[in-house]
Amino acid sequence: MRIAIPTVILSLVAATSVYAAPAAPVQMDKRGWVIDQLKPVFEKALKTLECGACVAALVAAKDLAYLNRNWVLDAANSLCDDFNIMPADVCSGLVYSQGPVLIEAVMQASILSGDGKQICFQVLGACPPTGISSGTVTFPKVKPVNAVAPTHSGNLVDVLHLSDWHVDNEYVVGSEGDCNRPLCCRKYSDSPLTPKRKASSWGDYKCDAPIKLGADLLKYVPSVANVNFSILTGDVPPHDVWRQNKDTVIAAEEVAYSEMKKGLSAKVYPAIGNHEAGPTNLFPTKATGGDIQWLYDSLADDWSRWLPADAVNSVKNYGAYTASPAPGLRIISLNNNFCYTLNFYLYGKTKDYDPNGELKWLVAQLQAAEDAGERAWIIGHVSPSQTDCIQNWSALYYQIVQRYSPHVIAEQFFGHSHYDEFALFYGPGAKTAANAISTAWVGPSVTPYTNLNPGFRVYKVDSKSWNVFDSLTYVADMNKAAEWDATGATPNWHLEYSARAAYGAYVPINATQPLSASWWHDVTTAFEKTPAAFQQYWTYRHKSANLQAACATGSDCQKEMICDLRAGKSSDACSGISFSLKREDEEADAMDPTGLHSLYKRAEPKPWNVKNCGLTSSL
């Protein structure tokens, strides 16, 4: 999941020399003097997010880094402390874990030849988009003429979708549930003796999942599903992003996978999330170098209980794999952290649109599936539809989906946002129901972080076509957690909704047909025409926590949301990267307990982040 805090590291590091001040007196401490010069400049940069200022800051930071990289980090940490953006330990943890990779990327980048604007756009939304590359994917074979999806067998099997568990094995019952750090429900050195809101034993809306919450979820699943196999779309470790490292990540992984081994009898097919790295988000490519082999080795060991030997070896090499849970179906697990905008390793060479060869590998797996007459499920963490997937990578991925749909790619599954969502892919041409070719199912999070109920999905899937015929979302009402503790009860897991029943009321569907991309497009049209349908979706998106901001019928929020549902590639999304848009303002306030977002949202809206999201019905 993306949280607002790490984005400040770019500003902190880059802005350390954005101000061209006169030479400091020799007798004066240079570090202290420079910080004094930078305070007003840094504050202005945060408030305006001006493109020129951002690029100039990168140029200056690059020059300064040649003198002393550690000094840049020290200055950034001091700035973070002085501006009271976040507690001191969070500042230092983020600066000294994320900063070195960012500095190296800036030093390798051609700041004035487009890289600078690309960084400023993708990370902060401060510059206009640099434009989608005209490059195309090279395919081994042309698409078969009249390629069509297979027929359905009528036999449905249950598949469990878990995402964003974020298990916190340092969760402390009775600790502060409403703290000033990115993650609460832990004992910090400055925690109050008397908490404002005591953390229940089951979790809290500003906290990650205690071990017992996930264990109870797994215990509940067999009562509602005869699971054929499960998918896990990434992010097992917690959101303590300022202190995540190799040891904390491995500890969280061991706890979660041990619980899954005990709680699930069927095989699990996982994918890697951005929080699997330690430090968070930082996945080096083979070209950049960097220490990530420990993660691939650790996950290969954890996943070996479910995966065949060749898939385990692939995990060790790429963090990705392919495996067959049933005859005729190939699961392709992507490590698509190489499209993630906060993976700072990617910014040394922003024009390398497939920086670790992941897309080339994906094409090879899909071609093998096509040659074998197999269906394919693509699973990953960051949906290519989301704005924190780099636009050029997402555009190339979109081409791949168009090439191998609908006859090979049956479905796509992702996580990362924590919301209950979907996104649609279309063939060349207009975004219409007739032209919709594939659906990306974005799974709800197990963690209640932030202001969400914990949840999971069960899919009813045809065992021949491997298309989804129904999606059942289950949740527990976290606002009752204190009551569960007081009475000795367990979470009230229950069916929140069936997608087929809930939206079929607005767009009727034949019992013999799956929940296809065409049907989902018609559902988005119902969202435009029927206020009750959209408001129902808005509630379900937040897993019925009822803590979300309003998204009124006819508002820009609604237009953006429907636009995003039809945006399988990130450049088509209407919510934008900037924090200046209304819906992002409302949600980012809840996601950022440090107050940093209050600075961002004062910036003037950028025209490149406000798109034409008018309602255009295809019915």
Coordinates of C-alpha atoms in Angstrom, one line a residue, residues 72 84 191 235 237 244 263 343 455 510 526 553:
V72 CA 22.7 15.5 2.5
N84 CA 7.7 18.9 12.8
S191 CA 3.3 6.7 24.4
D235 CA 2.0 -7.0 1.7
P237 CA 4.6 -7.0 6.9
Q244 CA 11.4 -1.9 8.4
G263 CA -5.4 -22.4 8.8
N343 CA 10.6 2.3 -5.6
G455 CA -12.1 -8.4 4.9
N510 CA -27.9 -14.7 -17.1
A526 CA -25.5 2.0 -13.8
T553 CA -24.0 11.9 -6.8

